[in-house]
XYZ file of C-alpha atoms in Angstrom:
591
model
C 32.423 -25.579 66.890
C 35.287 -27.450 65.385
C 33.785 -27.310 61.878
C 33.483 -23.474 62.181
C 37.138 -23.291 63.106
C 38.193 -25.519 60.244
C 36.193 -23.518 57.892
C 37.674 -20.191 59.124
C 41.203 -21.535 58.736
C 40.731 -22.933 55.131
C 43.452 -21.444 52.969
C 42.294 -19.125 50.067
C 44.119 -18.795 46.844
C 44.366 -15.793 44.374
C 42.997 -16.149 40.859
C 46.463 -16.549 39.341
C 46.693 -19.974 41.270
C 43.584 -21.098 39.447
C 44.978 -19.791 36.174
C 48.214 -21.867 36.769
C 46.204 -24.982 37.521
C 44.168 -24.365 34.449
C 47.283 -23.919 32.300
C 48.869 -27.071 33.860
C 45.818 -29.146 33.055
C 45.736 -27.701 29.566
C 49.383 -28.326 28.822
C 49.126 -31.909 30.223
C 45.982 -32.496 28.105
C 47.966 -31.270 24.993
C 50.851 -33.589 25.709
C 48.603 -36.485 26.283
C 46.713 -35.771 23.170
C 49.989 -35.567 21.159
C 50.999 -38.963 22.535
C 47.621 -40.568 21.862
C 47.567 -38.991 18.320
C 50.941 -40.300 17.457
C 50.084 -43.786 18.709
C 46.818 -43.656 16.840
C 48.450 -42.511 13.620
C 51.041 -45.373 13.833
C 48.374 -47.974 14.288
C 46.257 -46.600 11.447
C 49.311 -46.499 9.116
C 50.024 -50.142 9.944
C 46.427 -51.141 9.337
C 46.322 -49.069 6.106
C 49.474 -50.716 4.897
C 48.024 -54.228 5.628
C 44.842 -53.319 3.853
C 46.720 -52.111 0.877
C 48.822 -55.314 0.784
C 45.691 -57.438 1.003
C 44.237 -55.416 -1.797
C 47.225 -55.929 -3.969
C 47.265 -59.657 -3.190
C 43.551 -59.943 -4.254
C 44.197 -57.980 -7.416
C 47.139 -60.072 -8.350
C 45.314 -63.238 -7.642
C 42.606 -62.219 -10.008
C 44.921 -61.080 -12.752
C 47.041 -64.289 -12.379
C 43.781 -66.382 -12.661
C 42.749 -64.319 -15.777
C 46.176 -64.637 -17.358
C 46.158 -68.484 -16.739
C 42.760 -69.038 -18.144
C 43.442 -66.863 -21.198
C 46.776 -68.659 -21.928
C 45.121 -72.067 -21.602
C 42.124 -70.990 -23.681
C 44.317 -69.899 -26.514
C 46.496 -73.059 -26.409
C 43.316 -75.247 -26.393
C 42.092 -73.361 -29.432
C 45.234 -73.854 -31.363
C 45.515 -77.561 -30.582
C 41.820 -78.681 -30.592
C 39.653 -76.253 -32.577
C 38.821 -77.320 -36.094
C 38.363 -73.584 -36.970
C 42.059 -73.029 -36.743
C 42.754 -75.616 -39.433
C 40.450 -73.905 -41.827
C 42.633 -70.709 -41.467
C 45.666 -72.500 -42.994
C 46.343 -70.925 -46.420
C 46.148 -74.246 -48.177
C 42.697 -74.829 -46.855
C 41.604 -71.341 -47.764
C 42.199 -72.040 -51.432
C 40.272 -75.326 -51.329
C 37.226 -74.056 -49.419
C 36.930 -70.398 -49.076
C 33.389 -70.620 -47.472
C 34.790 -72.912 -44.798
C 37.550 -70.275 -44.186
C 34.939 -67.484 -43.794
C 32.797 -69.622 -41.438
C 35.811 -70.436 -39.236
C 36.870 -66.874 -39.163
C 33.482 -65.739 -38.006
C 33.284 -68.448 -35.312
C 36.629 -67.412 -33.919
C 35.732 -63.784 -33.897
C 32.519 -64.488 -32.022
C 34.248 -66.628 -29.399
C 37.022 -64.217 -28.691
C 34.724 -61.316 -28.681
C 32.661 -63.103 -25.965
C 35.886 -63.839 -24.197
C 36.780 -60.183 -24.305
C 33.407 -59.262 -22.806
C 34.176 -61.501 -19.855
C 37.512 -59.902 -19.134
C 37.134 -56.393 -20.366
C 37.712 -54.341 -23.548
C 41.272 -53.685 -22.556
C 42.293 -57.200 -23.685
C 43.118 -57.495 -27.393
C 43.180 -60.957 -29.162
C 45.076 -61.531 -32.413
C 45.887 -64.445 -34.713
C 49.123 -64.529 -36.757
C 50.365 -67.026 -39.336
C 53.997 -66.969 -40.207
C 53.205 -68.398 -43.665
C 50.931 -65.523 -44.593
C 52.837 -62.845 -42.561
C 49.321 -61.530 -41.762
C 47.995 -60.371 -38.395
C 44.244 -60.639 -37.694
C 42.410 -59.334 -34.742
C 39.518 -61.551 -33.371
C 38.040 -59.075 -31.000
C 37.470 -55.297 -31.103
C 40.830 -53.481 -30.608
C 41.652 -50.938 -27.988
C 44.970 -49.969 -29.837
C 45.396 -47.442 -32.623
C 46.137 -48.510 -36.200
C 49.812 -47.360 -36.151
C 50.280 -49.419 -32.989
C 48.570 -52.350 -34.816
C 51.012 -52.059 -37.728
C 54.007 -51.910 -35.465
C 52.806 -54.931 -33.493
C 52.646 -56.923 -36.788
C 56.226 -55.933 -37.629
C 57.464 -56.951 -34.228
C 55.619 -60.381 -34.401
C 57.755 -61.163 -37.632
C 60.896 -61.024 -35.529
C 59.267 -62.784 -32.485
C 57.987 -65.684 -34.559
C 61.274 -66.129 -36.465
C 63.007 -66.750 -33.144
C 63.415 -70.509 -32.471
C 63.042 -69.875 -28.757
C 59.671 -68.108 -29.116
C 57.975 -70.920 -27.123
C 60.236 -70.569 -24.083
C 60.130 -66.667 -24.166
C 56.379 -66.139 -24.544
C 54.346 -69.143 -23.834
C 52.794 -69.008 -20.403
C 54.944 -65.833 -19.703
C 53.345 -62.446 -20.095
C 56.150 -60.228 -21.337
C 56.282 -56.358 -21.707
C 56.868 -54.918 -25.134
C 57.168 -51.275 -26.301
C 54.831 -50.170 -29.095
C 54.681 -46.560 -30.191
C 56.394 -45.368 -26.896
C 53.887 -47.260 -24.818
C 54.314 -50.431 -22.929
C 52.050 -53.417 -23.431
C 51.893 -56.857 -21.857
C 51.708 -59.729 -24.435
C 51.376 -63.490 -24.311
C 52.065 -65.453 -27.431
C 50.908 -69.069 -27.842
C 52.688 -70.844 -30.731
C 51.532 -73.995 -32.477
C 53.386 -75.034 -35.504
C 53.212 -71.924 -37.816
C 50.239 -70.496 -36.230
C 50.105 -68.124 -33.155
C 47.332 -66.774 -30.909
C 48.275 -63.871 -28.696
C 46.647 -61.465 -26.164
C 47.761 -58.007 -25.621
C 46.919 -55.454 -22.870
C 48.104 -52.005 -22.085
C 50.293 -51.701 -18.934
C 48.083 -48.530 -18.017
C 44.836 -50.622 -18.282
C 46.322 -53.389 -16.202
C 47.330 -51.072 -13.424
C 44.161 -48.872 -13.608
C 42.252 -50.611 -10.835
C 45.039 -50.062 -8.287
C 45.357 -46.285 -9.226
C 41.775 -45.781 -7.886
C 43.101 -46.392 -4.434
C 43.992 -43.298 -2.409
C 47.742 -43.703 -1.532
C 48.258 -40.200 -0.324
C 49.110 -36.950 -2.030
C 52.428 -38.208 -3.456
C 51.542 -41.951 -3.433
C 51.047 -43.824 -6.648
C 50.894 -47.388 -8.137
C 52.917 -48.502 -11.090
C 54.102 -51.585 -13.061
C 57.807 -52.233 -13.234
C 59.836 -55.006 -15.061
C 62.600 -57.225 -13.610
C 65.094 -54.370 -14.284
C 63.170 -51.764 -12.363
C 61.922 -49.912 -15.390
C 58.523 -48.181 -15.021
C 56.107 -49.606 -17.626
C 52.905 -47.655 -16.852
C 52.538 -43.907 -17.703
C 53.096 -41.212 -16.618
C 56.630 -42.135 -15.565
C 57.106 -38.708 -14.119
C 55.005 -39.648 -11.139
C 58.026 -41.185 -9.299
C 60.135 -38.042 -9.663
C 57.178 -35.885 -8.665
C 56.572 -38.000 -5.576
C 60.134 -37.313 -4.368
C 59.305 -33.643 -4.178
C 57.912 -32.788 -0.836
C 57.107 -29.698 1.022
C 57.136 -28.913 4.736
C 56.693 -32.097 6.756
C 57.207 -33.738 10.138
C 59.358 -36.876 9.815
C 58.766 -37.874 13.371
C 55.081 -37.953 12.615
C 54.791 -39.138 9.016
C 57.769 -41.320 8.915
C 59.468 -42.803 5.735
C 57.492 -43.685 2.577
C 56.002 -47.261 2.520
C 56.542 -49.386 -0.455
C 54.323 -52.464 -1.294
C 55.819 -54.748 -4.067
C 54.003 -57.787 -5.484
C 55.038 -59.948 -8.379
C 52.869 -61.669 -10.984
C 53.000 -65.543 -11.240
C 53.386 -65.947 -14.950
C 55.181 -62.805 -15.888
C 58.444 -60.839 -15.253
C 56.555 -57.692 -14.171
C 55.815 -56.482 -10.681
C 53.248 -54.178 -8.996
C 54.646 -51.404 -6.790
C 52.565 -49.242 -4.547
C 54.281 -46.179 -3.077
C 52.277 -45.069 -0.037
C 52.628 -41.487 1.337
C 50.930 -40.815 4.677
C 51.475 -37.023 4.528
C 47.975 -36.342 5.535
C 48.519 -37.780 9.073
C 50.991 -35.006 10.107
C 48.450 -32.420 8.897
C 45.748 -34.090 11.003
C 48.146 -34.024 14.009
C 48.890 -30.281 13.707
C 45.237 -29.512 13.036
C 44.227 -31.445 16.030
C 46.625 -29.563 18.301
C 45.510 -26.141 16.934
C 41.891 -27.114 17.398
C 42.516 -27.985 20.965
C 44.251 -24.827 21.770
C 41.428 -22.875 19.950
C 38.980 -24.876 21.918
C 40.428 -23.767 25.253
C 40.314 -20.098 24.103
C 36.768 -20.419 22.706
C 35.521 -22.370 25.720
C 36.734 -19.627 28.120
C 34.863 -17.062 26.101
C 31.782 -19.137 25.622
C 31.333 -19.629 29.364
C 30.930 -15.899 29.709
C 28.849 -15.507 26.702
C 26.519 -18.443 27.444
C 25.937 -17.215 31.009
C 24.854 -13.860 29.627
C 22.688 -15.146 26.913
C 21.133 -17.975 28.752
C 18.072 -16.067 29.807
C 17.953 -14.079 26.606
C 18.447 -16.589 23.870
C 18.590 -20.332 25.265
C 15.220 -20.196 26.997
C 13.299 -18.886 23.892
C 15.079 -21.487 21.714
C 14.091 -24.289 23.998
C 10.440 -23.076 23.942
C 10.632 -22.874 20.234
C 11.913 -26.429 19.955
C 9.119 -27.674 22.120
C 6.574 -26.041 19.906
C 8.125 -27.652 16.930
C 7.989 -31.018 18.480
C 4.288 -30.496 19.415
C 3.622 -29.431 15.873
C 5.244 -32.507 14.404
C 3.329 -34.811 16.707
C -0.075 -33.294 16.475
C -1.935 -31.067 14.013
C -2.978 -28.543 16.781
C -2.077 -24.936 15.910
C 0.519 -23.351 18.209
C 1.334 -19.757 18.870
C 4.942 -18.800 17.734
C 4.365 -15.008 17.962
C 4.885 -14.967 21.738
C 8.662 -15.595 21.400
C 10.826 -12.461 22.333
C 13.029 -13.216 19.232
C 11.529 -11.874 16.061
C 13.422 -14.376 13.894
C 12.214 -17.424 15.888
C 8.650 -16.102 15.445
C 8.941 -15.772 11.667
C 10.741 -19.070 11.382
C 7.936 -20.734 13.350
C 5.405 -19.355 10.999
C 7.281 -20.374 7.961
C 7.738 -23.897 9.410
C 4.039 -24.134 9.971
C 3.326 -23.101 6.327
C 5.959 -25.608 5.148
C 4.135 -28.482 7.103
C 0.864 -27.597 5.465
C 2.531 -27.433 2.013
C 4.096 -30.829 2.603
C 0.881 -32.413 3.504
C -0.769 -30.879 0.368
C 2.134 -32.274 -1.724
C 1.666 -35.734 -0.264
C -2.059 -35.705 -0.996
C -1.338 -34.521 -4.691
C 1.293 -37.234 -5.229
C -0.967 -39.930 -3.794
C -3.887 -38.826 -6.015
C -1.436 -38.638 -9.025
C -0.093 -42.195 -8.281
C -3.626 -43.535 -8.133
C -4.437 -41.996 -11.472
C -1.287 -43.644 -13.024
C -2.139 -46.927 -11.516
C -5.643 -46.723 -12.935
C -4.314 -45.975 -16.335
C -1.855 -48.892 -16.224
C -4.701 -51.233 -14.991
C -6.717 -50.077 -18.052
C -3.640 -50.695 -20.219
C -3.254 -54.193 -18.921
C -6.927 -54.822 -19.557
C -6.574 -53.540 -23.194
C -3.784 -56.114 -23.746
C -6.112 -59.069 -23.114
C -7.993 -59.562 -26.369
C -9.763 -62.982 -26.178
C -11.923 -62.356 -29.228
C -8.900 -61.731 -31.347
C -7.186 -64.890 -30.158
C -10.437 -66.887 -30.764
C -10.542 -65.441 -34.298
C -6.987 -66.636 -35.004
C -7.777 -70.099 -33.803
C -10.922 -70.245 -35.952
C -8.772 -69.140 -39.012
C -6.261 -71.828 -38.201
C -9.063 -74.369 -37.961
C -10.462 -73.359 -41.217
C -6.977 -73.606 -42.913
C -6.645 -77.232 -41.375
C -9.897 -78.360 -42.959
C -8.704 -77.112 -46.316
C -5.269 -78.685 -45.731
C -3.456 -75.355 -46.147
C -0.386 -76.511 -44.210
C 2.020 -73.698 -45.108
C -0.532 -71.075 -44.233
C -1.259 -72.853 -40.934
C 2.511 -72.650 -40.086
C 2.688 -69.026 -40.930
C -0.503 -68.143 -39.122
C 0.550 -70.060 -35.961
C 3.947 -68.477 -35.937
C 2.509 -64.975 -36.563
C -0.117 -65.418 -33.734
C 2.570 -66.647 -31.286
C 4.840 -63.648 -32.098
C 1.938 -61.193 -31.699
C 0.887 -62.476 -28.215
C 4.482 -62.934 -27.115
C 5.225 -59.276 -27.814
C 1.987 -58.319 -25.903
C 2.578 -60.368 -22.814
C 6.404 -59.985 -22.467
C 6.627 -56.164 -22.978
C 6.395 -54.345 -19.675
C 8.548 -51.270 -20.561
C 7.265 -47.736 -20.695
C 9.216 -47.138 -23.976
C 10.250 -49.514 -26.740
C 12.113 -49.089 -30.035
C 9.865 -47.953 -32.848
C 11.378 -50.796 -34.942
C 10.031 -53.383 -32.581
C 6.686 -51.747 -32.540
C 6.558 -51.703 -36.413
C 7.486 -55.335 -36.460
C 4.593 -56.085 -34.119
C 2.098 -54.066 -36.180
C 3.312 -55.814 -39.369
C 2.570 -59.087 -37.710
C -0.885 -57.927 -36.776
C -1.613 -56.704 -40.258
C -0.441 -59.970 -41.813
C -2.802 -61.897 -39.472
C -5.671 -59.644 -40.454
C -4.820 -60.072 -44.113
C -5.402 -63.831 -43.763
C -8.641 -63.116 -41.997
C -10.098 -60.637 -44.417
C -8.655 -62.371 -47.570
C -6.494 -59.494 -48.702
C -9.229 -56.946 -48.400
C -6.576 -54.266 -47.598
C -3.016 -53.383 -48.250
C -0.515 -51.349 -46.222
C 2.719 -49.354 -46.766
C 5.212 -48.373 -44.029
C 7.722 -45.610 -44.765
C 10.582 -44.547 -42.470
C 14.436 -44.542 -42.326
C 16.417 -46.928 -40.197
C 17.455 -44.110 -38.029
C 13.878 -43.208 -37.251
C 13.198 -46.778 -36.290
C 15.747 -46.532 -33.355
C 13.558 -43.818 -31.788
C 11.373 -44.672 -28.728
C 7.577 -44.671 -28.028
C 5.222 -46.347 -25.574
C 4.324 -49.979 -26.628
C 1.160 -50.728 -28.460
C 0.362 -47.141 -29.383
C 0.512 -47.863 -33.179
C -1.405 -51.038 -32.505
C -4.362 -49.250 -31.142
C -4.802 -46.802 -34.057
C -3.983 -49.508 -36.744
C -6.455 -51.898 -35.186
C -8.989 -49.103 -35.251
C -8.525 -48.539 -38.918
C -8.804 -52.196 -39.807
C -11.829 -52.669 -37.572
C -13.923 -49.707 -38.970
C -12.488 -49.155 -42.463
C -12.219 -52.665 -44.117
C -15.086 -53.523 -46.323
C -15.829 -56.117 -48.986
C -16.551 -53.444 -51.612
C -13.420 -51.405 -51.806
C -9.872 -52.420 -50.953
C -8.639 -50.466 -48.064
C -5.242 -48.695 -48.227
C -3.304 -48.090 -44.982
C -0.287 -45.853 -44.925
C 2.110 -45.377 -42.111
C 4.760 -42.572 -42.344
C 7.557 -42.182 -39.808
C 9.601 -38.955 -39.505
C 12.138 -37.271 -37.090
C 11.487 -33.630 -36.198
C 13.351 -31.066 -34.011
C 11.435 -29.036 -31.454
C 13.542 -26.629 -29.171
C 16.716 -28.729 -29.574
C 14.783 -31.932 -28.710
C 13.993 -34.800 -31.065
C 10.304 -35.474 -31.753
C 8.940 -38.573 -33.393
C 6.228 -37.822 -35.866
C 3.933 -40.616 -36.998
C 1.214 -40.277 -39.585
C -1.461 -42.990 -39.933
C -3.813 -42.688 -42.939
C -6.474 -44.948 -44.454
C -8.833 -44.800 -47.511
C -11.862 -45.800 -45.460
C -14.922 -43.671 -44.648
C -13.049 -41.608 -42.027
C -14.294 -40.518 -38.560
C -17.950 -39.715 -38.005
C -18.472 -36.025 -37.726
C -19.582 -36.202 -34.066
C -16.703 -38.486 -33.052
C -14.119 -36.313 -34.844
C -15.427 -33.172 -33.225
C -15.044 -34.693 -29.741
C -11.528 -36.012 -30.540
C -10.245 -32.615 -31.873
C -11.760 -30.885 -28.731
C -10.108 -33.326 -26.408
C -13.420 -34.547 -24.931
C -13.730 -38.173 -23.757
C -15.710 -40.545 -25.959
C -18.580 -42.413 -24.774
C -17.918 -46.176 -24.147
C -20.470 -48.134 -25.849
C -20.425 -51.921 -25.251
C -16.612 -51.926 -24.805
C -15.904 -49.920 -27.910
C -13.656 -46.858 -28.093
C -11.739 -47.976 -25.015
C -8.453 -48.422 -26.711
C -8.208 -44.936 -28.147
C -9.192 -43.255 -24.825
C -6.734 -45.538 -22.780
C -3.985 -44.756 -25.286
C -4.549 -40.986 -24.956
C -4.493 -41.261 -21.152
C -1.200 -43.143 -21.311
C 0.419 -40.600 -23.571
C -0.827 -37.807 -21.295
C 0.679 -39.685 -18.185
C 3.933 -40.634 -19.775
C 4.703 -37.417 -21.442
C 3.253 -34.985 -18.916
C 1.127 -33.363 -21.509
C 4.008 -32.829 -24.046
C 2.727 -35.403 -26.565
C 0.308 -34.352 -29.180
C -2.344 -36.389 -31.200
C -4.128 -34.725 -34.122
C -7.347 -36.290 -35.544
C -8.662 -35.291 -38.954
C -10.290 -36.647 -42.075
C -8.622 -36.678 -45.512
C -9.948 -34.455 -48.283
C -10.612 -37.467 -50.562
C -11.933 -39.779 -47.886
C -10.309 -41.635 -45.077
C -9.036 -40.949 -41.544
C -5.755 -39.362 -40.711
C -4.023 -39.472 -37.186
C -0.775 -37.515 -36.573
C 1.168 -38.288 -33.428
C 4.030 -36.005 -32.141
C 5.982 -37.857 -29.411
C 9.105 -36.206 -27.826
C 11.951 -38.483 -27.140
C 12.308 -39.353 -23.465
C 15.291 -37.981 -21.603
C 17.955 -40.158 -20.070
C 16.679 -39.399 -16.570
C 13.320 -40.856 -17.497
C 14.869 -43.973 -18.781
C 17.002 -44.421 -15.647
C 13.878 -43.748 -13.453
C 11.991 -46.448 -15.326
C 14.971 -48.903 -14.783
C 14.918 -48.045 -11.073
C 11.233 -48.515 -10.929
C 11.426 -51.960 -12.553
C 14.357 -52.893 -10.205
C 12.343 -51.981 -7.104
C 9.357 -53.916 -8.461
C 11.524 -56.993 -8.929
C 13.063 -56.579 -5.580
C 9.716 -56.136 -3.774
C 8.131 -59.058 -5.670
């Protein structure tokens, strides 16, 4: 009875009361969100500043180490390297060959040093006696800048305090309205120097996002900006609408080099945080409005939309887990029914694609296996050993050396070449080695001629393609009665804005038998008899697989006797070469 009385006396409230409570809760949430956001932004800004300071410290540590090593390396070269002595003008007149050798040695060493530290570093040698500036590594400066540098070095080296000013002290200089950092190592009348652009030196730090108006720069001891563009500082001072109580003042990180008078300055603008703050508040307000509307909309569409979607999701899950056909047409929403049917068709197509890809991969693996089997030629190796043995019996020492070296080069190329594409020049060199070996075997029963420009030899083709057809010509066309002539012509053609390598192989032998030629021209597979004809068929399969049917091979017989084979090989695109590189990398990683 008491419970009933308490219930009847419970105070009721109008809807405005609940609205006020909702507004109070919303405003409190907004204020709490604002306070949390400001605290979070402050913490993130501190962490970002520390991160940038650590990044600058790491960068300066690396550059200081590089500067120190380069300085010591150049000093050691001047004091201990015999090549420097050969560059003295008096020594040049006495032994010019020694001067050239020393010049080449220094160029190689400093080119290798440049490869270790980057192309931005330029290395020069200067002799005050000759008044001549030489570069000993590829230059990244223009010729006018090179000339002006030589003119400035005349004044630098004539200064008796050049050692105190430049040795172990990387100093900024202005060349053609552009600042460079230079280090000069003097030794008597000879000087080695290293030069790097201020823009190249600061480039890694400019990759860091410092905000819309933030930037990194190099400055000297007087505060002068060394890296371009210098207008960045003036531009960074211009700012639009901002919230100082949110973003705060600009943060500056300054670090100095150890062996230099220059500093690194990083101006950090956290202008994005205030936008995040405002956006967060607007999103929260919008959320309140949208949430109120969604409550009404969701209650209305719960039975009309949500339940059919849940059923549709269950059907998709069942279809993914099992292959049983499901009925999607019973949904009251037409779009869901159509989407279900399309999804089922998509699943079937994906299964078929997987099957096709699996079969294609099996086919490629089979071709590769046959290609690897083709590489192993024990009979050819035994013939080479037999020839070397015969030469040894006749004490043909020079011929033995040449034959052993040629045989070694031949098999090294076969067993070490795992690329899908190689340079035509390398393939020609391998074929030449093979033909020279065969000339020793057949006692000069044939001759060969290879024609092609140096540019053509830089084109690409699959390895051992030429080897297969050249070996076929030697095997079936060489005779003791008539001397065989083998000709190999290399050309570059253009087909639909794509380069095509054309290779023509001709011989003066009996040519292809009529039945074999008819099968080859019709694209029919040749019958394998006791291991013969495997090479040609495997090569055709490889070309079909690697070029996706774009490569062409034309077989014919010459009018006056002999076989003729023409190959048209499109040059692989960059994507194919990158894919090959990724494939090799994955194979190495998995191995």
